[in-house]
Tab-separated table of C-alpha atoms in Angstrom:
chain	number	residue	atom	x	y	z
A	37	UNK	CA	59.295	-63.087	-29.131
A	38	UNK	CA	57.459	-63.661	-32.556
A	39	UNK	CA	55.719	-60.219	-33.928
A	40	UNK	CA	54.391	-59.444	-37.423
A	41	UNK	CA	54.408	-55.681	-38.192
A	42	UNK	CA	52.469	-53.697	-40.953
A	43	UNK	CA	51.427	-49.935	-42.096
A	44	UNK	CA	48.219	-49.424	-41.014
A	45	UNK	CA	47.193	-47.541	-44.221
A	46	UNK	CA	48.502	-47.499	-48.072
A	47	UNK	CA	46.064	-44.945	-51.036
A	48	UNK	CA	46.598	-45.330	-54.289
A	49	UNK	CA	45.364	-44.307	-57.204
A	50	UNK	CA	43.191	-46.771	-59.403
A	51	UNK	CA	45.920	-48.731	-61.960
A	52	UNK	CA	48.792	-48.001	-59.982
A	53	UNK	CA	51.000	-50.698	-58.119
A	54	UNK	CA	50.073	-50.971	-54.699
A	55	UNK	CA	52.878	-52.338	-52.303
A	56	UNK	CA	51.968	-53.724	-48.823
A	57	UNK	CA	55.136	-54.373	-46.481
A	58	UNK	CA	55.691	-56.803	-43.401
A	59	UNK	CA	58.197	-57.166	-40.836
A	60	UNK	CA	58.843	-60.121	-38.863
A	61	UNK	CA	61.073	-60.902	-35.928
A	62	UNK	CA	61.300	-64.609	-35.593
A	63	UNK	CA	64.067	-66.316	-38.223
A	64	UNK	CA	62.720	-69.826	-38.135
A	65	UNK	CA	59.820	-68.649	-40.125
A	66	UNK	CA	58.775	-71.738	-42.626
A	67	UNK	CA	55.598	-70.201	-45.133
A	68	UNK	CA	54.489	-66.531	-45.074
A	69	UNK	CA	50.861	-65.809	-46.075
A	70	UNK	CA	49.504	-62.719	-47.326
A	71	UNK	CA	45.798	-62.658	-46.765
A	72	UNK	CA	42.652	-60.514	-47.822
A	73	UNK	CA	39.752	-59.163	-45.431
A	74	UNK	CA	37.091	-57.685	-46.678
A	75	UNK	CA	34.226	-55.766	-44.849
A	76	UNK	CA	31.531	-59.018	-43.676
A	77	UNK	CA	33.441	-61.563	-45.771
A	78	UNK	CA	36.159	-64.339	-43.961
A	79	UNK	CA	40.017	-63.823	-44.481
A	80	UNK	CA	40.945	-65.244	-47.358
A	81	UNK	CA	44.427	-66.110	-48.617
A	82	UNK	CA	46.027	-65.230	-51.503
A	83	UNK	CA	49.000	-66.350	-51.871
A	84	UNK	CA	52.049	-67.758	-49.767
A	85	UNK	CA	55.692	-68.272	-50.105
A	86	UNK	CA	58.258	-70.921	-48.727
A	87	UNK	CA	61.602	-69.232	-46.463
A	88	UNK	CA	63.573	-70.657	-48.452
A	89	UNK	CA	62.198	-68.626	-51.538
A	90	UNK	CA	63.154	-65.120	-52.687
A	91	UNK	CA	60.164	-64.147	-54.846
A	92	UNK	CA	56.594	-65.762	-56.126
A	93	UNK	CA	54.359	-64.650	-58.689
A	94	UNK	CA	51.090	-65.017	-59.173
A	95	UNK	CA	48.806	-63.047	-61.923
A	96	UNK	CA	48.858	-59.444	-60.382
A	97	UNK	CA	50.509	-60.339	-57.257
A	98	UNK	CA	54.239	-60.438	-56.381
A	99	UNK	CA	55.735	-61.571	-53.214
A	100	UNK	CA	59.223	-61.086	-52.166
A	101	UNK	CA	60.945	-62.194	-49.307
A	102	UNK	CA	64.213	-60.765	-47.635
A	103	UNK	CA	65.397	-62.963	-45.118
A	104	UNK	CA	68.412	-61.247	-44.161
A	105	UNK	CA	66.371	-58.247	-43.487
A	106	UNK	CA	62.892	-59.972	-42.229
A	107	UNK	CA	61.015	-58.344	-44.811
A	108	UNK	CA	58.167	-59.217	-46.558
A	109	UNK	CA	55.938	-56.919	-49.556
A	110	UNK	CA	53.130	-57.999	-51.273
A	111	UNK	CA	53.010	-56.122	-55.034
A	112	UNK	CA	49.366	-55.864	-56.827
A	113	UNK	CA	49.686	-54.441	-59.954
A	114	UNK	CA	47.367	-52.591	-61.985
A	115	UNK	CA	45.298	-51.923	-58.949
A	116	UNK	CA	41.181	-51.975	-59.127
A	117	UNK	CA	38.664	-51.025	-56.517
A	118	UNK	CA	37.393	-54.580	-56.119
A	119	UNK	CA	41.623	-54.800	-54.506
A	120	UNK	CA	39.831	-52.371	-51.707
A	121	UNK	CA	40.376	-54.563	-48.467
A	122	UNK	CA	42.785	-54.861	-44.879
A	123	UNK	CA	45.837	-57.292	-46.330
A	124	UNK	CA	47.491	-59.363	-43.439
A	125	UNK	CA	50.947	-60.618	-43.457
A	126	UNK	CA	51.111	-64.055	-41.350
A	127	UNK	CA	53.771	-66.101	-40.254
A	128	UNK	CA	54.114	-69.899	-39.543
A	129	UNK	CA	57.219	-70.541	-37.284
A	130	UNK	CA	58.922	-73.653	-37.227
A	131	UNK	CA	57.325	-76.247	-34.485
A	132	UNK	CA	54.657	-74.129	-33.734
A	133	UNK	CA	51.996	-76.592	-34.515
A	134	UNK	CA	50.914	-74.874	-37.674
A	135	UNK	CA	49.882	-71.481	-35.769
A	136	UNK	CA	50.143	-68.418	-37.285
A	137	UNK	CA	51.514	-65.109	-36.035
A	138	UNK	CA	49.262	-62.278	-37.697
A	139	UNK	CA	49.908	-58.994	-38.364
A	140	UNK	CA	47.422	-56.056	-37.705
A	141	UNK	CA	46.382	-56.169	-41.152
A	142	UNK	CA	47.069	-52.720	-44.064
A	143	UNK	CA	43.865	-51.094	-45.317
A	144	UNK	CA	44.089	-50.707	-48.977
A	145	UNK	CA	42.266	-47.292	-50.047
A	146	UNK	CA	42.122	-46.720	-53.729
A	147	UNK	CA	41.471	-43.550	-55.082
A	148	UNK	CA	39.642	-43.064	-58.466
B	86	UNK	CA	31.926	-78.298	-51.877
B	87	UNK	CA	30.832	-76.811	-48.287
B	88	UNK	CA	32.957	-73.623	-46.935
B	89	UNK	CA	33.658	-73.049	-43.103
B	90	UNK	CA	30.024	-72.142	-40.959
B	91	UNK	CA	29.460	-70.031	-37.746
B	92	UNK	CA	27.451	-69.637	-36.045
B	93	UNK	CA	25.877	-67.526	-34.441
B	94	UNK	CA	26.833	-64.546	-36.476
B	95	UNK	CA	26.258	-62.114	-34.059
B	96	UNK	CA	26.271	-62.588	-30.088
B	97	UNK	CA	25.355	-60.408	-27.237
B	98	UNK	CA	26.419	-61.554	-23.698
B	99	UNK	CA	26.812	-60.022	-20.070
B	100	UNK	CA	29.601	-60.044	-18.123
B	101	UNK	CA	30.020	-63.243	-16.242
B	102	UNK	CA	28.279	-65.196	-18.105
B	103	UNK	CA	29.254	-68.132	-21.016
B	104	UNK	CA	29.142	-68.182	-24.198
B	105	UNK	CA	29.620	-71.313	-26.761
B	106	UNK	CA	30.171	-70.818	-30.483
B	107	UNK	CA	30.484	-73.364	-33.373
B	108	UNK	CA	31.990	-73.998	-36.639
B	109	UNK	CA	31.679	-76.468	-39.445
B	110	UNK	CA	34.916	-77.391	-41.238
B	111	UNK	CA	35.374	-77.685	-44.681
B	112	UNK	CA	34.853	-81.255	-46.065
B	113	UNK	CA	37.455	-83.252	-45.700
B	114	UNK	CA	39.532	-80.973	-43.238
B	115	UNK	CA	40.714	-82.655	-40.421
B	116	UNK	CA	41.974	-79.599	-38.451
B	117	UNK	CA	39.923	-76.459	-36.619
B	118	UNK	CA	41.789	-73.242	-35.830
B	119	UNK	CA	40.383	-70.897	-33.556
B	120	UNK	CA	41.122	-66.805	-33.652
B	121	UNK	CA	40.061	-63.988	-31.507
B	122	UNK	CA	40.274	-60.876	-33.810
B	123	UNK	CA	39.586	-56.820	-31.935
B	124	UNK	CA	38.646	-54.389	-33.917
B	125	UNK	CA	41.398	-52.718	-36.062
B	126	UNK	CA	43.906	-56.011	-35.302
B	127	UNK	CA	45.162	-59.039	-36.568
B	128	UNK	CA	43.870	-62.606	-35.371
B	129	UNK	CA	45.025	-63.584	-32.389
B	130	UNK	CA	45.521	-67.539	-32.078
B	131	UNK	CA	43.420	-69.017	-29.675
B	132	UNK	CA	43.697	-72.735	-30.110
B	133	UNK	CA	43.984	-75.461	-32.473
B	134	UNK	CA	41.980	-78.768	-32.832
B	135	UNK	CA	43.370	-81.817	-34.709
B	136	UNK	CA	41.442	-85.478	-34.817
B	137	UNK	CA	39.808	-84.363	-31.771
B	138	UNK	CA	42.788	-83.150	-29.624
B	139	UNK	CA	44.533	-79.933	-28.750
B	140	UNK	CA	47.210	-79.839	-30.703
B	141	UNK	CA	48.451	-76.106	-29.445
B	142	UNK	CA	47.155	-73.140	-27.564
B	143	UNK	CA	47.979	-69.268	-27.801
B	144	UNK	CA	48.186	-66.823	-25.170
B	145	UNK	CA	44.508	-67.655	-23.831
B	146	UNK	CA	43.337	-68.336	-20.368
B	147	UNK	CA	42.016	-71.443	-19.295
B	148	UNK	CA	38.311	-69.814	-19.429
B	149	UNK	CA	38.750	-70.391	-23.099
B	150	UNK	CA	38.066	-73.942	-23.868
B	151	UNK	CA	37.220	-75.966	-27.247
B	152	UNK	CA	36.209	-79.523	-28.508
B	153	UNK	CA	36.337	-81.141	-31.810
B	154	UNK	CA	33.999	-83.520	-32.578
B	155	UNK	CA	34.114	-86.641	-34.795
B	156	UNK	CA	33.328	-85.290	-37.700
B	157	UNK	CA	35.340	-82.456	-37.225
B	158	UNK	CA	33.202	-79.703	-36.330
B	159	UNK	CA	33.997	-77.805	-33.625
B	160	UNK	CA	33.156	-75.591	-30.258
B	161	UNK	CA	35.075	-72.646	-28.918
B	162	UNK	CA	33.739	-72.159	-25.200
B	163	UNK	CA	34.390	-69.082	-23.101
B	164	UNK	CA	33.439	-68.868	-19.496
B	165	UNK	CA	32.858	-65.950	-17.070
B	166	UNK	CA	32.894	-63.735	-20.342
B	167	UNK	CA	34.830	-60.082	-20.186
B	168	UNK	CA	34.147	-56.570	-21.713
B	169	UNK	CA	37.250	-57.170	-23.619
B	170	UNK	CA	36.329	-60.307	-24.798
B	171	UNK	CA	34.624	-58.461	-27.427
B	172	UNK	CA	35.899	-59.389	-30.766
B	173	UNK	CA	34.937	-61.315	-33.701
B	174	UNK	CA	35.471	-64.796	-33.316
B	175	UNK	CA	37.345	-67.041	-36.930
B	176	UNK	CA	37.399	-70.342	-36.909
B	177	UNK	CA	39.856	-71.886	-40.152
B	178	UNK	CA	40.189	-75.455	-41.083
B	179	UNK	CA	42.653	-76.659	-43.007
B	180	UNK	CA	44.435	-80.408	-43.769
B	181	UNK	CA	46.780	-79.608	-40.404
B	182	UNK	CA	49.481	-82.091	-40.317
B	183	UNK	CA	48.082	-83.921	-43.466
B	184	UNK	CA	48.679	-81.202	-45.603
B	185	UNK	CA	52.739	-81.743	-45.442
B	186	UNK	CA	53.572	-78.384	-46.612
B	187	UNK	CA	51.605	-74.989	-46.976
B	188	UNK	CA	48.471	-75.696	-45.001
B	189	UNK	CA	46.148	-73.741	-46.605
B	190	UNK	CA	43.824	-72.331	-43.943
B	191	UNK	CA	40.313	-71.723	-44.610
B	192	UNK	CA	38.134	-69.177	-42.701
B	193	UNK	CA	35.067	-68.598	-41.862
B	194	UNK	CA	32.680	-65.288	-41.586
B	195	UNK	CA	33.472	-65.341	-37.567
B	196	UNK	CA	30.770	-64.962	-34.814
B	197	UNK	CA	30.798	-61.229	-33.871
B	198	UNK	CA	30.364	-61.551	-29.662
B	199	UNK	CA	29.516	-58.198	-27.748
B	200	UNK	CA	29.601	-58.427	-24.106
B	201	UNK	CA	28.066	-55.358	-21.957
Protein backbone atom coordinates (compact mmCIF):
# COMPACT_ATOMS: atom_id res chain seq x y z
CA UNK A 1 0.00 0.00 0.00
CA UNK A 2 1.04 3.74 -0.59
CA UNK A 3 2.57 5.44 2.81
CA UNK A 4 4.57 8.67 3.17
CA UNK A 5 6.83 8.65 6.28
CA UNK A 6 8.53 11.65 8.13
CA UNK A 7 10.44 12.64 11.58
CA UNK A 8 8.11 14.12 13.62
CA UNK A 9 10.59 16.78 14.90
CA UNK A 10 13.99 18.48 13.45
CA UNK A 11 15.81 21.89 15.96
CA UNK A 12 18.16 23.80 14.61
CA UNK A 13 19.93 26.53 15.29
CA UNK A 14 19.07 29.94 13.48
CA UNK A 15 21.48 30.02 10.01
CA UNK A 16 22.08 26.51 9.96
CA UNK A 17 20.82 24.04 7.14
CA UNK A 18 17.83 22.40 8.12
CA UNK A 19 17.15 18.94 6.36
CA UNK A 20 13.62 17.40 6.38
CA UNK A 21 13.51 13.63 5.08
CA UNK A 22 10.61 11.47 3.48
CA UNK A 23 10.10 7.97 2.77
CA UNK A 24 7.77 6.57 0.39
CA UNK A 25 6.66 3.08 -0.49
CA UNK A 26 4.87 3.21 -3.75
CA UNK A 27 7.46 3.28 -7.03
CA UNK A 28 5.03 4.68 -9.54
CA UNK A 29 5.28 7.95 -7.81
CA UNK A 30 4.99 10.85 -10.70
CA UNK A 31 5.61 14.62 -8.67
CA UNK A 32 6.62 14.85 -4.98
CA UNK A 33 5.58 18.02 -3.10
CA UNK A 34 7.08 19.41 -0.14
CA UNK A 35 4.62 21.67 1.58
CA UNK A 36 4.55 24.33 4.49
CA UNK A 37 1.88 24.57 7.46
CA UNK A 38 1.90 27.12 9.54
CA UNK A 39 -0.09 27.64 12.85
CA UNK A 40 -3.91 29.22 11.40
CA UNK A 41 -2.56 29.65 7.86
CA UNK A 42 -3.53 26.87 4.75
CA UNK A 43 -0.75 24.39 3.49
CA UNK A 44 1.10 25.90 1.16
CA UNK A 45 3.54 24.40 -1.35
CA UNK A 46 6.82 25.12 -1.94
CA UNK A 47 8.25 23.40 -4.24
CA UNK A 48 7.89 19.98 -6.21
CA UNK A 49 9.95 17.69 -8.24
CA UNK A 50 9.25 15.29 -11.28
CA UNK A 51 10.37 11.11 -10.61
CA UNK A 52 12.20 11.26 -13.16
CA UNK A 53 14.46 14.07 -11.58
CA UNK A 54 17.39 13.68 -9.17
CA UNK A 55 17.62 17.16 -7.62
CA UNK A 56 15.74 20.82 -7.89
CA UNK A 57 16.73 24.01 -6.63
CA UNK A 58 15.04 26.73 -5.72
CA UNK A 59 16.54 29.97 -3.73
CA UNK A 60 17.16 28.36 -0.21
CA UNK A 61 15.54 25.17 -0.91
CA UNK A 62 17.01 21.92 -2.31
CA UNK A 63 15.17 18.84 -3.14
CA UNK A 64 16.65 15.56 -3.89
CA UNK A 65 15.16 12.53 -4.87
CA UNK A 66 16.53 8.85 -4.54
CA UNK A 67 14.47 6.59 -6.34
CA UNK A 68 16.31 3.53 -5.83
CA UNK A 69 16.06 4.10 -2.20
CA UNK A 70 12.44 5.97 -1.97
CA UNK A 71 13.89 8.85 -0.41
CA UNK A 72 13.07 12.20 -0.43
CA UNK A 73 14.91 15.53 1.76
CA UNK A 74 14.00 18.86 1.54
CA UNK A 75 17.37 21.26 2.31
CA UNK A 76 16.65 25.05 3.60
CA UNK A 77 19.62 26.77 3.94
CA UNK A 78 20.55 29.55 6.02
CA UNK A 79 17.60 28.85 8.20
CA UNK A 80 15.36 31.92 9.81
CA UNK A 81 12.58 31.80 12.32
CA UNK A 82 9.96 32.94 9.82
CA UNK A 83 11.16 28.84 8.28
CA UNK A 84 9.33 27.86 11.84
CA UNK A 85 6.42 25.56 10.49
CA UNK A 86 5.19 21.42 10.12
CA UNK A 87 6.80 20.58 6.38
CA UNK A 88 4.81 17.71 4.59
CA UNK A 89 6.21 15.43 2.07
CA UNK A 90 3.29 14.36 -0.50
CA UNK A 91 3.11 12.00 -3.12
CA UNK A 92 1.08 11.80 -6.42
CA UNK A 93 1.00 8.13 -7.70
CA UNK A 94 0.50 7.31 -11.12
CA UNK A 95 -3.47 6.94 -12.06
CA UNK A 96 -4.53 8.03 -8.92
CA UNK A 97 -6.63 10.82 -10.18
CA UNK A 98 -4.29 13.51 -9.01
CA UNK A 99 -4.63 12.46 -5.14
CA UNK A 100 -2.04 12.88 -2.93
CA UNK A 101 -0.61 10.58 -0.28
CA UNK A 102 0.55 12.92 2.72
CA UNK A 103 2.88 12.45 5.17
CA UNK A 104 2.36 13.36 8.94
CA UNK A 105 4.08 16.48 8.42
CA UNK A 106 8.04 17.50 10.44
CA UNK A 107 7.83 20.41 12.88
CA UNK A 108 10.64 22.71 12.22
CA UNK A 109 11.90 24.26 15.71
CA UNK A 110 14.60 26.81 15.36
CA UNK A 111 16.61 27.75 18.08
CA UNK A 112 18.12 31.31 18.42
CA UNK B 1 -6.89 37.29 -7.71
CA UNK B 2 -9.29 35.40 -5.07
CA UNK B 3 -7.56 32.51 -2.81
CA UNK B 4 -9.52 29.30 -1.65
CA UNK B 5 -12.63 30.29 1.16
CA UNK B 6 -14.19 28.19 4.04
CA UNK B 7 -16.31 28.41 5.63
CA UNK B 8 -17.34 28.13 8.53
CA UNK B 9 -14.04 28.42 10.25
CA UNK B 10 -14.91 26.83 13.21
CA UNK B 11 -17.84 24.17 13.77
CA UNK B 12 -19.31 22.56 16.76
CA UNK B 13 -21.66 19.53 16.19
CA UNK B 14 -23.22 16.55 18.27
CA UNK B 15 -22.98 13.22 17.58
CA UNK B 16 -25.50 12.09 15.07
CA UNK B 17 -26.10 14.89 13.61
CA UNK B 18 -24.90 16.60 9.91
CA UNK B 19 -22.80 18.87 9.13
CA UNK B 20 -22.21 20.73 5.56
CA UNK B 21 -19.12 22.82 4.85
CA UNK B 22 -18.13 24.94 1.77
CA UNK B 23 -15.33 26.19 -0.21
CA UNK B 24 -14.71 28.69 -2.94
CA UNK B 25 -12.07 27.74 -5.52
CA UNK B 26 -9.59 29.81 -6.82
CA UNK B 27 -10.57 31.64 -10.08
CA UNK B 28 -10.26 29.81 -12.81
CA UNK B 29 -9.72 26.32 -11.06
CA UNK B 30 -11.75 23.78 -12.32
CA UNK B 31 -10.99 21.10 -9.67
CA UNK B 32 -11.97 20.86 -5.62
CA UNK B 33 -9.98 18.53 -3.37
CA UNK B 34 -11.26 17.65 -0.18
CA UNK B 35 -8.91 16.60 3.09
CA UNK B 36 -9.69 15.49 6.53
CA UNK B 37 -6.57 16.48 8.60
CA UNK B 38 -6.38 15.11 12.91
CA UNK B 39 -4.45 16.79 14.94
CA UNK B 40 -0.65 16.06 14.75
CA UNK B 41 -1.26 14.22 11.01
CA UNK B 42 -1.06 14.62 7.53
CA UNK B 43 -4.25 15.22 5.22
CA UNK B 44 -6.09 12.49 4.62
CA UNK B 45 -7.83 12.49 1.03
CA UNK B 46 -11.34 12.55 1.18
CA UNK B 47 -12.59 13.18 -2.30
CA UNK B 48 -12.05 14.98 -5.39
CA UNK B 49 -14.46 17.12 -7.56
CA UNK B 50 -13.78 17.85 -11.27
CA UNK B 51 -16.47 19.82 -13.72
CA UNK B 52 -18.97 18.74 -11.32
CA UNK B 53 -18.20 14.97 -10.95
CA UNK B 54 -16.34 12.67 -8.63
CA UNK B 55 -13.44 12.08 -10.13
CA UNK B 56 -11.89 9.80 -7.05
CA UNK B 57 -12.56 9.02 -3.45
CA UNK B 58 -10.15 8.04 -0.45
CA UNK B 59 -10.72 5.75 2.26
CA UNK B 60 -14.10 7.57 3.37
CA UNK B 61 -17.45 6.13 4.11
CA UNK B 62 -20.36 6.78 2.19
CA UNK B 63 -21.62 9.29 5.11
CA UNK B 64 -19.12 11.57 3.52
CA UNK B 65 -20.61 13.09 0.49
CA UNK B 66 -19.70 16.30 -1.77
CA UNK B 67 -21.04 18.39 -4.79
CA UNK B 68 -19.44 20.79 -7.07
CA UNK B 69 -21.33 23.32 -8.39
CA UNK B 70 -21.17 25.20 -11.72
CA UNK B 71 -19.01 27.56 -10.93
CA UNK B 72 -16.90 25.40 -9.15
CA UNK B 73 -17.46 25.92 -5.64
CA UNK B 74 -18.00 23.23 -3.63
CA UNK B 75 -19.77 21.21 -0.51
CA UNK B 76 -18.25 18.50 1.61
CA UNK B 77 -21.33 16.84 3.51
CA UNK B 78 -20.99 14.50 6.46
CA UNK B 79 -23.90 12.68 7.92
CA UNK B 80 -24.56 11.01 11.32
CA UNK B 81 -21.28 12.92 12.44
CA UNK B 82 -18.62 10.91 14.89
CA UNK B 83 -16.36 11.95 17.88
CA UNK B 84 -13.56 11.12 15.61
CA UNK B 85 -14.72 13.03 12.94
CA UNK B 86 -13.04 15.79 14.62
CA UNK B 87 -10.45 17.30 12.46
CA UNK B 88 -9.87 20.27 10.44
CA UNK B 89 -11.42 20.12 7.26
CA UNK B 90 -8.91 21.58 3.63
CA UNK B 91 -10.40 22.00 0.71
CA UNK B 92 -7.50 22.68 -2.45
CA UNK B 93 -8.30 23.59 -5.95
CA UNK B 94 -6.14 23.32 -8.49
CA UNK B 95 -6.32 23.10 -12.70
CA UNK B 96 -6.93 19.01 -12.14
CA UNK B 97 -6.60 17.37 -15.40
CA UNK B 98 -6.07 20.79 -17.21
CA UNK B 99 -3.02 21.44 -15.60
CA UNK B 100 -1.08 18.51 -17.70
CA UNK B 101 1.73 18.24 -15.38
CA UNK B 102 2.42 19.41 -11.68
CA UNK B 103 -1.03 20.40 -10.53
CA UNK B 104 -0.36 22.88 -8.26
CA UNK B 105 -2.85 22.51 -5.41
CA UNK B 106 -4.11 25.39 -3.60
CA UNK B 107 -5.49 25.28 0.01
CA UNK B 108 -7.54 26.81 1.98
CA UNK B 109 -7.56 27.86 5.94
CA UNK B 110 -9.89 24.54 6.55
CA UNK B 111 -13.13 24.53 8.67
CA UNK B 112 -12.06 23.33 12.17
CA UNK B 113 -15.33 20.80 13.10
CA UNK B 114 -15.59 19.62 16.87
CA UNK B 115 -18.14 17.10 17.53
CA UNK B 116 -19.08 16.28 21.38
Amino acid sequence: GEDVEQSLFLSVREGDSSVINCTYTDSSSTYLYWYKQEPGAGLQLLTYIFSNMDMKQDQRLTVLLNKKDKHLSLRIADTQTGDSAIYFCAERVEDSNYQLIWGAGTKLIIKP
Amino acid sequence: ETGVTQSPTHLIKTRGQQVTLRCSSQSGHNTVSWYQQALGQGPQFIFQYYREEENGRGNFPPRFSGLQFPNYSSELNVNALELDDSALYLCASSLGRGAGGVDEQYFGPGTRLTVT
